[in-house]
Amino acid sequence: MNNAVIKIPFSRQFTAPAVGFILACARELKAEEGKIDLIKRAAEFIISLLVEKNSPGDAENKLSIDVSEADGKMAVKFFNRGIPIFLSAVSDRESDRAFISEFYEAARGMDNILVDNLGRHGQKITIETALGGASAAGPGPDARQREEIHVKDEDIEIRPLKAGSEEHKLSRLFHSVYGYNYINEFVYYPGQLGEMIKQGRLVSIVAALPNGRLVGHVGLVKWGESPPVYEAALGLVDPLVKSKGLFGKIFRKTMEHAKETPMQYCFFDFVTNHDFSQKLISKYGIRDMALFVGCQTKATQARLEKLGIGRNPADMDRYTILLSIIPGVERPFGKNIKLPASLGESLEFLLKPLNLAWLPEPRFSTLPGGGKYESKCSPLQGAVSYDLTSPGRAALEEILAGWRELLRNGYQYASVDIPIGNPGLGNAHNILAASGFFIAGLVPYRYSDKLAFRFQAVAPARIALDKIKVASENSRKLLELIKADYQRNCLI
């Protein structure tokens, strides 16, 4: 069973049949009896809640319930297009807080709870639970039967994508590898891809078979204009193509384009459940910057088995990203930056490859009282990012309060970027560390020639620090530093 869907009117008489449908799916997926009881309790509460809020409901408006399985987990998604219910909203009303508490108590025992606002499409409430050892519930999306593609290497053409006629082929390539789970949704919109190429925001290098079918891709995505900053991204190869080293050939062609393109730097992010791409790209002069521990759910990543480069770690729920750059100029971030001594001394090994020196932040440098920040939530990743645009104690306290609220609503990762050059970075570090945040490293601030320091926090989840794979000496040093800071700060 890949997924099963049922739609019911907002009426109490349909609650029991809907719960029965969910439990029948759970048994079909071979869920353990103890799990079935937990699923039953959560499903009854959510359906009863939605029916109560919408009763008597509009006859044409129905509650849609989708049950699916992936990676040994069962997910139940409730799509509500009736009266909006904002479980993630921060509220001062006693009744709202009591209700939110009841909701999470009912869903206790689930591995994950997500509440997404879908705008005009209403809300989606998702509960997820591991099925247990016997659950391998039949073929999932990765078991699609497709024939292997045998082709001579010389018959594969590495070239720019033909704008205006091949964007739809690129979308199909992403679907063939990732389904609809790729992290950047624009790859599924051929029109958006074409517009990005037309505007110079995407350089798209593809591998094409003699019949025109696309079987590989690497892109250069432009993120900054002044100075020009690019990301090498959107890299993939159809795993059924039996052509050794195809990705390396596409990447080499992409780097030839990058070398001819004026830019401040080109940045990369690597998923660290494997080190294949890190080793491949290391010869181009990569500089490591930061590690984002557990920042992505594995649901948005192609399995290593499917890509033909090993097996995914079974005990890892969330993946870690390594951020690196290739400079396009001698000093992509200037000559020096100011850091607290504790951070400067620890991370000097990252600064030297950037031709960047650090100066100690004055001891009397304190964090101002006010401050401003911006936040961005990614429900798909269960992650939130904060940009402390104007560092201040009050803004930092608001960030911490918001993160605690999101933790209660099922979010699992948070990052805080603090632009370097503002006073009180040492103070901010101490405040964040006291709330379970630990260092990630240095990040380009808003795709500019300025740097920010990133701190991060992760909810209790299987992030398997010992299974993170990094290839370079500096990335290994950074990983050990982060492990120590994680153990010191977040195990509270």
mmCIF file with all atom_site columns, C-alpha atoms in Angstrom, residues 139-306:
data_model
loop_
_atom_site.group_PDB
_atom_site.id
_atom_site.type_symbol
_atom_site.label_atom_id
_atom_site.label_alt_id
_atom_site.label_comp_id
_atom_site.label_asym_id
_atom_site.label_entity_id
_atom_site.label_seq_id
_atom_site.pdbx_PDB_ins_code
_atom_site.Cartn_x
_atom_site.Cartn_y
_atom_site.Cartn_z
_atom_site.occupancy
_atom_site.B_iso_or_equiv
_atom_site.pdbx_formal_charge
_atom_site.auth_seq_id
_atom_site.auth_comp_id
_atom_site.auth_asym_id
_atom_site.auth_atom_id
_atom_site.pdbx_PDB_model_num
ATOM 1   C CA . PRO A 1 139 ? 6.598  -1.713 -2.158  1.00 0.00 ? 139 PRO A CA 1
ATOM 2   C CA . GLY A 1 140 ? 6.959  2.024  -1.705  1.00 0.00 ? 140 GLY A CA 1
ATOM 3   C CA . PRO A 1 141 ? 7.745  4.689  -4.302  1.00 0.00 ? 141 PRO A CA 1
ATOM 4   C CA . ASP A 1 142 ? 11.328 3.462  -4.600  1.00 0.00 ? 142 ASP A CA 1
ATOM 5   C CA . ALA A 1 143 ? 10.163 0.052  -5.739  1.00 0.00 ? 143 ALA A CA 1
ATOM 6   C CA . ARG A 1 144 ? 8.835  1.310  -9.044  1.00 0.00 ? 144 ARG A CA 1
ATOM 7   C CA . GLN A 1 145 ? 9.868  -1.113 -11.705 1.00 0.00 ? 145 GLN A CA 1
ATOM 8   C CA . ARG A 1 146 ? 11.851 0.661  -14.400 1.00 0.00 ? 146 ARG A CA 1
ATOM 9   C CA . GLU A 1 147 ? 14.257 -0.895 -16.794 1.00 0.00 ? 147 GLU A CA 1
ATOM 10  C CA . GLU A 1 148 ? 17.963 -0.181 -16.424 1.00 0.00 ? 148 GLU A CA 1
ATOM 11  C CA . ILE A 1 149 ? 19.350 2.119  -19.085 1.00 0.00 ? 149 ILE A CA 1
ATOM 12  C CA . HIS A 1 150 ? 22.451 0.736  -20.776 1.00 0.00 ? 150 HIS A CA 1
ATOM 13  C CA . VAL A 1 151 ? 24.199 3.266  -22.979 1.00 0.00 ? 151 VAL A CA 1
ATOM 14  C CA . LYS A 1 152 ? 27.738 3.896  -24.167 1.00 0.00 ? 152 LYS A CA 1
ATOM 15  C CA . ASP A 1 153 ? 29.468 6.792  -22.437 1.00 0.00 ? 153 ASP A CA 1
ATOM 16  C CA . GLU A 1 154 ? 30.266 8.440  -25.753 1.00 0.00 ? 154 GLU A CA 1
ATOM 17  C CA . ASP A 1 155 ? 26.559 8.478  -26.616 1.00 0.00 ? 155 ASP A CA 1
ATOM 18  C CA . ILE A 1 156 ? 25.688 10.669 -23.599 1.00 0.00 ? 156 ILE A CA 1
ATOM 19  C CA . GLU A 1 157 ? 25.913 14.369 -24.407 1.00 0.00 ? 157 GLU A CA 1
ATOM 20  C CA . ILE A 1 158 ? 26.877 16.812 -21.633 1.00 0.00 ? 158 ILE A CA 1
ATOM 21  C CA . ARG A 1 159 ? 25.549 20.259 -22.576 1.00 0.00 ? 159 ARG A CA 1
ATOM 22  C CA . PRO A 1 160 ? 23.424 23.222 -21.453 1.00 0.00 ? 160 PRO A CA 1
ATOM 23  C CA . LEU A 1 161 ? 19.701 22.564 -21.246 1.00 0.00 ? 161 LEU A CA 1
ATOM 24  C CA . LYS A 1 162 ? 17.795 23.721 -24.327 1.00 0.00 ? 162 LYS A CA 1
ATOM 25  C CA . ALA A 1 163 ? 15.728 26.539 -22.864 1.00 0.00 ? 163 ALA A CA 1
ATOM 26  C CA . GLY A 1 164 ? 12.153 26.654 -24.083 1.00 0.00 ? 164 GLY A CA 1
ATOM 27  C CA . SER A 1 165 ? 11.909 22.992 -25.020 1.00 0.00 ? 165 SER A CA 1
ATOM 28  C CA . GLU A 1 166 ? 13.485 20.793 -22.312 1.00 0.00 ? 166 GLU A CA 1
ATOM 29  C CA . GLU A 1 167 ? 12.338 22.228 -18.974 1.00 0.00 ? 167 GLU A CA 1
ATOM 30  C CA . HIS A 1 168 ? 9.533  19.635 -18.725 1.00 0.00 ? 168 HIS A CA 1
ATOM 31  C CA . LYS A 1 169 ? 12.093 16.860 -19.237 1.00 0.00 ? 169 LYS A CA 1
ATOM 32  C CA . LEU A 1 170 ? 14.114 18.202 -16.309 1.00 0.00 ? 170 LEU A CA 1
ATOM 33  C CA . SER A 1 171 ? 11.017 18.176 -14.068 1.00 0.00 ? 171 SER A CA 1
ATOM 34  C CA . ARG A 1 172 ? 10.422 14.549 -15.029 1.00 0.00 ? 172 ARG A CA 1
ATOM 35  C CA . LEU A 1 173 ? 14.027 13.678 -14.169 1.00 0.00 ? 173 LEU A CA 1
ATOM 36  C CA . PHE A 1 174 ? 13.616 15.097 -10.654 1.00 0.00 ? 174 PHE A CA 1
ATOM 37  C CA . HIS A 1 175 ? 10.380 13.169 -10.236 1.00 0.00 ? 175 HIS A CA 1
ATOM 38  C CA . SER A 1 176 ? 12.007 9.916  -11.377 1.00 0.00 ? 176 SER A CA 1
ATOM 39  C CA . VAL A 1 177 ? 14.660 10.221 -8.645  1.00 0.00 ? 177 VAL A CA 1
ATOM 40  C CA . TYR A 1 178 ? 12.863 12.020 -5.802  1.00 0.00 ? 178 TYR A CA 1
ATOM 41  C CA . GLY A 1 179 ? 9.168  11.608 -6.509  1.00 0.00 ? 179 GLY A CA 1
ATOM 42  C CA . TYR A 1 180 ? 7.591  14.850 -5.318  1.00 0.00 ? 180 TYR A CA 1
ATOM 43  C CA . ASN A 1 181 ? 9.876  15.128 -2.295  1.00 0.00 ? 181 ASN A CA 1
ATOM 44  C CA . TYR A 1 182 ? 12.729 17.267 -3.636  1.00 0.00 ? 182 TYR A CA 1
ATOM 45  C CA . ILE A 1 183 ? 13.452 20.121 -1.254  1.00 0.00 ? 183 ILE A CA 1
ATOM 46  C CA . ASN A 1 184 ? 13.194 22.890 -3.899  1.00 0.00 ? 184 ASN A CA 1
ATOM 47  C CA . GLU A 1 185 ? 9.648  22.834 -5.211  1.00 0.00 ? 185 GLU A CA 1
ATOM 48  C CA . PHE A 1 186 ? 10.395 25.000 -8.267  1.00 0.00 ? 186 PHE A CA 1
ATOM 49  C CA . VAL A 1 187 ? 11.957 22.004 -10.054 1.00 0.00 ? 187 VAL A CA 1
ATOM 50  C CA . TYR A 1 188 ? 8.422  20.685 -10.607 1.00 0.00 ? 188 TYR A CA 1
ATOM 51  C CA . TYR A 1 189 ? 7.387  23.841 -12.498 1.00 0.00 ? 189 TYR A CA 1
ATOM 52  C CA . PRO A 1 190 ? 8.868  23.848 -16.027 1.00 0.00 ? 190 PRO A CA 1
ATOM 53  C CA . GLY A 1 191 ? 7.726  27.452 -16.511 1.00 0.00 ? 191 GLY A CA 1
ATOM 54  C CA . GLN A 1 192 ? 9.641  28.616 -13.444 1.00 0.00 ? 192 GLN A CA 1
ATOM 55  C CA . LEU A 1 193 ? 12.767 26.778 -14.583 1.00 0.00 ? 193 LEU A CA 1
ATOM 56  C CA . GLY A 1 194 ? 12.533 28.443 -17.996 1.00 0.00 ? 194 GLY A CA 1
ATOM 57  C CA . GLU A 1 195 ? 12.060 31.889 -16.469 1.00 0.00 ? 195 GLU A CA 1
ATOM 58  C CA . MET A 1 196 ? 15.080 31.404 -14.195 1.00 0.00 ? 196 MET A CA 1
ATOM 59  C CA . ILE A 1 197 ? 17.256 30.448 -17.178 1.00 0.00 ? 197 ILE A CA 1
ATOM 60  C CA . LYS A 1 198 ? 15.941 33.405 -19.202 1.00 0.00 ? 198 LYS A CA 1
ATOM 61  C CA . GLN A 1 199 ? 16.738 35.849 -16.373 1.00 0.00 ? 199 GLN A CA 1
ATOM 62  C CA . GLY A 1 200 ? 20.230 34.429 -15.822 1.00 0.00 ? 200 GLY A CA 1
ATOM 63  C CA . ARG A 1 201 ? 19.336 33.031 -12.400 1.00 0.00 ? 201 ARG A CA 1
ATOM 64  C CA . LEU A 1 202 ? 20.000 29.441 -13.454 1.00 0.00 ? 202 LEU A CA 1
ATOM 65  C CA . VAL A 1 203 ? 22.714 27.848 -15.569 1.00 0.00 ? 203 VAL A CA 1
ATOM 66  C CA . SER A 1 204 ? 21.478 24.338 -16.271 1.00 0.00 ? 204 SER A CA 1
ATOM 67  C CA . ILE A 1 205 ? 23.895 21.602 -17.417 1.00 0.00 ? 205 ILE A CA 1
ATOM 68  C CA . VAL A 1 206 ? 22.336 18.278 -18.408 1.00 0.00 ? 206 VAL A CA 1
ATOM 69  C CA . ALA A 1 207 ? 23.266 14.798 -19.576 1.00 0.00 ? 207 ALA A CA 1
ATOM 70  C CA . ALA A 1 208 ? 21.122 13.731 -22.532 1.00 0.00 ? 208 ALA A CA 1
ATOM 71  C CA . LEU A 1 209 ? 20.659 10.408 -24.297 1.00 0.00 ? 209 LEU A CA 1
ATOM 72  C CA . PRO A 1 210 ? 20.540 10.212 -28.110 1.00 0.00 ? 210 PRO A CA 1
ATOM 73  C CA . ASN A 1 211 ? 16.716 10.104 -27.933 1.00 0.00 ? 211 ASN A CA 1
ATOM 74  C CA . GLY A 1 212 ? 16.667 13.412 -26.011 1.00 0.00 ? 212 GLY A CA 1
ATOM 75  C CA . ARG A 1 213 ? 15.874 11.949 -22.607 1.00 0.00 ? 213 ARG A CA 1
ATOM 76  C CA . LEU A 1 214 ? 17.619 13.762 -19.713 1.00 0.00 ? 214 LEU A CA 1
ATOM 77  C CA . VAL A 1 215 ? 19.401 11.470 -17.275 1.00 0.00 ? 215 VAL A CA 1
ATOM 78  C CA . GLY A 1 216 ? 21.532 13.895 -15.240 1.00 0.00 ? 216 GLY A CA 1
ATOM 79  C CA . HIS A 1 217 ? 21.760 17.528 -14.176 1.00 0.00 ? 217 HIS A CA 1
ATOM 80  C CA . VAL A 1 218 ? 23.815 20.059 -12.222 1.00 0.00 ? 218 VAL A CA 1
ATOM 81  C CA . GLY A 1 219 ? 22.841 23.709 -11.959 1.00 0.00 ? 219 GLY A CA 1
ATOM 82  C CA . LEU A 1 220 ? 24.388 27.037 -11.009 1.00 0.00 ? 220 LEU A CA 1
ATOM 83  C CA . VAL A 1 221 ? 21.738 29.062 -9.191  1.00 0.00 ? 221 VAL A CA 1
ATOM 84  C CA . LYS A 1 222 ? 22.366 32.795 -8.802  1.00 0.00 ? 222 LYS A CA 1
ATOM 85  C CA . TRP A 1 223 ? 21.487 34.092 -5.326  1.00 0.00 ? 223 TRP A CA 1
ATOM 86  C CA . GLY A 1 224 ? 23.218 37.480 -5.226  1.00 0.00 ? 224 GLY A CA 1
ATOM 87  C CA . GLU A 1 225 ? 23.760 40.299 -7.708  1.00 0.00 ? 225 GLU A CA 1
ATOM 88  C CA . SER A 1 226 ? 26.193 42.649 -5.987  1.00 0.00 ? 226 SER A CA 1
ATOM 89  C CA . PRO A 1 227 ? 28.479 40.875 -5.478  1.00 0.00 ? 227 PRO A CA 1
ATOM 90  C CA . PRO A 1 228 ? 27.458 37.983 -7.746  1.00 0.00 ? 228 PRO A CA 1
ATOM 91  C CA . VAL A 1 229 ? 27.017 34.802 -5.690  1.00 0.00 ? 229 VAL A CA 1
ATOM 92  C CA . TYR A 1 230 ? 26.086 31.380 -7.036  1.00 0.00 ? 230 TYR A CA 1
ATOM 93  C CA . GLU A 1 231 ? 25.153 28.001 -5.637  1.00 0.00 ? 231 GLU A CA 1
ATOM 94  C CA . ALA A 1 232 ? 26.098 24.728 -7.314  1.00 0.00 ? 232 ALA A CA 1
ATOM 95  C CA . ALA A 1 233 ? 22.921 22.774 -6.755  1.00 0.00 ? 233 ALA A CA 1
ATOM 96  C CA . LEU A 1 234 ? 20.152 20.605 -8.208  1.00 0.00 ? 234 LEU A CA 1
ATOM 97  C CA . GLY A 1 235 ? 22.631 17.814 -8.893  1.00 0.00 ? 235 GLY A CA 1
ATOM 98  C CA . LEU A 1 236 ? 21.295 14.355 -9.692  1.00 0.00 ? 236 LEU A CA 1
ATOM 99  C CA . VAL A 1 237 ? 21.703 11.392 -12.028 1.00 0.00 ? 237 VAL A CA 1
ATOM 100 C CA . ASP A 1 238 ? 19.058 8.810  -12.878 1.00 0.00 ? 238 ASP A CA 1
ATOM 101 C CA . PRO A 1 239 ? 20.376 5.802  -10.877 1.00 0.00 ? 239 PRO A CA 1
ATOM 102 C CA . LEU A 1 240 ? 19.211 3.391  -13.576 1.00 0.00 ? 240 LEU A CA 1
ATOM 103 C CA . VAL A 1 241 ? 21.731 4.787  -16.054 1.00 0.00 ? 241 VAL A CA 1
ATOM 104 C CA . LYS A 1 242 ? 24.673 2.401  -16.107 1.00 0.00 ? 242 LYS A CA 1
ATOM 105 C CA . SER A 1 243 ? 27.386 4.895  -16.969 1.00 0.00 ? 243 SER A CA 1
ATOM 106 C CA . LYS A 1 244 ? 30.286 5.122  -14.549 1.00 0.00 ? 244 LYS A CA 1
ATOM 107 C CA . GLY A 1 245 ? 31.301 8.610  -13.459 1.00 0.00 ? 245 GLY A CA 1
ATOM 108 C CA . LEU A 1 246 ? 28.423 10.420 -15.183 1.00 0.00 ? 246 LEU A CA 1
ATOM 109 C CA . PHE A 1 247 ? 27.832 12.846 -12.308 1.00 0.00 ? 247 PHE A CA 1
ATOM 110 C CA . GLY A 1 248 ? 31.514 13.776 -12.251 1.00 0.00 ? 248 GLY A CA 1
ATOM 111 C CA . LYS A 1 249 ? 31.398 14.577 -15.962 1.00 0.00 ? 249 LYS A CA 1
ATOM 112 C CA . ILE A 1 250 ? 28.358 16.822 -15.555 1.00 0.00 ? 250 ILE A CA 1
ATOM 113 C CA . PHE A 1 251 ? 29.920 18.542 -12.573 1.00 0.00 ? 251 PHE A CA 1
ATOM 114 C CA . ARG A 1 252 ? 33.193 19.141 -14.400 1.00 0.00 ? 252 ARG A CA 1
ATOM 115 C CA . LYS A 1 253 ? 31.303 20.842 -17.237 1.00 0.00 ? 253 LYS A CA 1
ATOM 116 C CA . THR A 1 254 ? 29.411 22.945 -14.689 1.00 0.00 ? 254 THR A CA 1
ATOM 117 C CA . MET A 1 255 ? 32.655 24.037 -13.033 1.00 0.00 ? 255 MET A CA 1
ATOM 118 C CA . GLU A 1 256 ? 34.001 25.082 -16.432 1.00 0.00 ? 256 GLU A CA 1
ATOM 119 C CA . HIS A 1 257 ? 31.003 27.416 -16.716 1.00 0.00 ? 257 HIS A CA 1
ATOM 120 C CA . ALA A 1 258 ? 31.582 28.631 -13.147 1.00 0.00 ? 258 ALA A CA 1
ATOM 121 C CA . LYS A 1 259 ? 35.225 29.447 -13.880 1.00 0.00 ? 259 LYS A CA 1
ATOM 122 C CA . GLU A 1 260 ? 34.173 31.619 -16.805 1.00 0.00 ? 260 GLU A CA 1
ATOM 123 C CA . THR A 1 261 ? 31.466 33.367 -14.764 1.00 0.00 ? 261 THR A CA 1
ATOM 124 C CA . PRO A 1 262 ? 32.446 36.389 -12.598 1.00 0.00 ? 262 PRO A CA 1
ATOM 125 C CA . MET A 1 263 ? 31.476 35.654 -9.013  1.00 0.00 ? 263 MET A CA 1
ATOM 126 C CA . GLN A 1 264 ? 32.449 36.385 -5.424  1.00 0.00 ? 264 GLN A CA 1
ATOM 127 C CA . TYR A 1 265 ? 32.107 32.717 -4.509  1.00 0.00 ? 265 TYR A CA 1
ATOM 128 C CA . CYS A 1 266 ? 30.102 29.599 -5.287  1.00 0.00 ? 266 CYS A CA 1
ATOM 129 C CA . PHE A 1 267 ? 28.613 27.718 -2.363  1.00 0.00 ? 267 PHE A CA 1
ATOM 130 C CA . PHE A 1 268 ? 27.606 24.088 -1.940  1.00 0.00 ? 268 PHE A CA 1
ATOM 131 C CA . ASP A 1 269 ? 25.707 22.037 0.581   1.00 0.00 ? 269 ASP A CA 1
ATOM 132 C CA . PHE A 1 270 ? 26.373 18.342 1.001   1.00 0.00 ? 270 PHE A CA 1
ATOM 133 C CA . VAL A 1 271 ? 24.132 15.776 2.660   1.00 0.00 ? 271 VAL A CA 1
ATOM 134 C CA . THR A 1 272 ? 26.423 13.991 5.096   1.00 0.00 ? 272 THR A CA 1
ATOM 135 C CA . ASN A 1 273 ? 24.809 10.563 5.136   1.00 0.00 ? 273 ASN A CA 1
ATOM 136 C CA . HIS A 1 274 ? 27.421 9.923  2.432   1.00 0.00 ? 274 HIS A CA 1
ATOM 137 C CA . ASP A 1 275 ? 30.686 11.595 1.346   1.00 0.00 ? 275 ASP A CA 1
ATOM 138 C CA . PHE A 1 276 ? 30.659 10.772 -2.378  1.00 0.00 ? 276 PHE A CA 1
ATOM 139 C CA . SER A 1 277 ? 30.018 14.325 -3.602  1.00 0.00 ? 277 SER A CA 1
ATOM 140 C CA . GLN A 1 278 ? 32.400 15.844 -1.030  1.00 0.00 ? 278 GLN A CA 1
ATOM 141 C CA . LYS A 1 279 ? 35.288 13.749 -2.343  1.00 0.00 ? 279 LYS A CA 1
ATOM 142 C CA . LEU A 1 280 ? 34.339 14.476 -5.942  1.00 0.00 ? 280 LEU A CA 1
ATOM 143 C CA . ILE A 1 281 ? 34.304 18.263 -5.463  1.00 0.00 ? 281 ILE A CA 1
ATOM 144 C CA . SER A 1 282 ? 37.316 18.518 -3.106  1.00 0.00 ? 282 SER A CA 1
ATOM 145 C CA . LYS A 1 283 ? 39.769 18.875 -6.016  1.00 0.00 ? 283 LYS A CA 1
ATOM 146 C CA . TYR A 1 284 ? 38.158 22.183 -7.019  1.00 0.00 ? 284 TYR A CA 1
ATOM 147 C CA . GLY A 1 285 ? 39.484 24.024 -3.940  1.00 0.00 ? 285 GLY A CA 1
ATOM 148 C CA . ILE A 1 286 ? 36.556 23.734 -1.536  1.00 0.00 ? 286 ILE A CA 1
ATOM 149 C CA . ARG A 1 287 ? 36.504 25.692 1.764   1.00 0.00 ? 287 ARG A CA 1
ATOM 150 C CA . ASP A 1 288 ? 34.359 24.274 4.557   1.00 0.00 ? 288 ASP A CA 1
ATOM 151 C CA . MET A 1 289 ? 32.216 26.703 6.545   1.00 0.00 ? 289 MET A CA 1
ATOM 152 C CA . ALA A 1 290 ? 29.526 25.089 8.727   1.00 0.00 ? 290 ALA A CA 1
ATOM 153 C CA . LEU A 1 291 ? 27.635 21.912 9.649   1.00 0.00 ? 291 LEU A CA 1
ATOM 154 C CA . PHE A 1 292 ? 23.854 22.081 10.137  1.00 0.00 ? 292 PHE A CA 1
ATOM 155 C CA . VAL A 1 293 ? 23.158 19.126 12.408  1.00 0.00 ? 293 VAL A CA 1
ATOM 156 C CA . GLY A 1 294 ? 19.819 17.393 11.821  1.00 0.00 ? 294 GLY A CA 1
ATOM 157 C CA . CYS A 1 295 ? 18.436 20.287 9.768   1.00 0.00 ? 295 CYS A CA 1
ATOM 158 C CA . GLN A 1 296 ? 16.590 18.151 7.198   1.00 0.00 ? 296 GLN A CA 1
ATOM 159 C CA . THR A 1 297 ? 14.167 15.269 7.411   1.00 0.00 ? 297 THR A CA 1
ATOM 160 C CA . LYS A 1 298 ? 15.266 12.224 5.460   1.00 0.00 ? 298 LYS A CA 1
ATOM 161 C CA . ALA A 1 299 ? 11.895 12.220 3.671   1.00 0.00 ? 299 ALA A CA 1
ATOM 162 C CA . THR A 1 300 ? 13.181 14.925 1.293   1.00 0.00 ? 300 THR A CA 1
ATOM 163 C CA . GLN A 1 301 ? 16.358 13.050 0.357   1.00 0.00 ? 301 GLN A CA 1
ATOM 164 C CA . ALA A 1 302 ? 16.788 10.264 -2.178  1.00 0.00 ? 302 ALA A CA 1
ATOM 165 C CA . ARG A 1 303 ? 17.855 7.023  -0.537  1.00 0.00 ? 303 ARG A CA 1
ATOM 166 C CA . LEU A 1 304 ? 21.423 5.919  -1.099  1.00 0.00 ? 304 LEU A CA 1
ATOM 167 C CA . GLU A 1 305 ? 20.157 2.498  -2.143  1.00 0.00 ? 305 GLU A CA 1
ATOM 168 C CA . LYS A 1 306 ? 18.217 4.123  -4.964  1.00 0.00 ? 306 LYS A CA 1
#
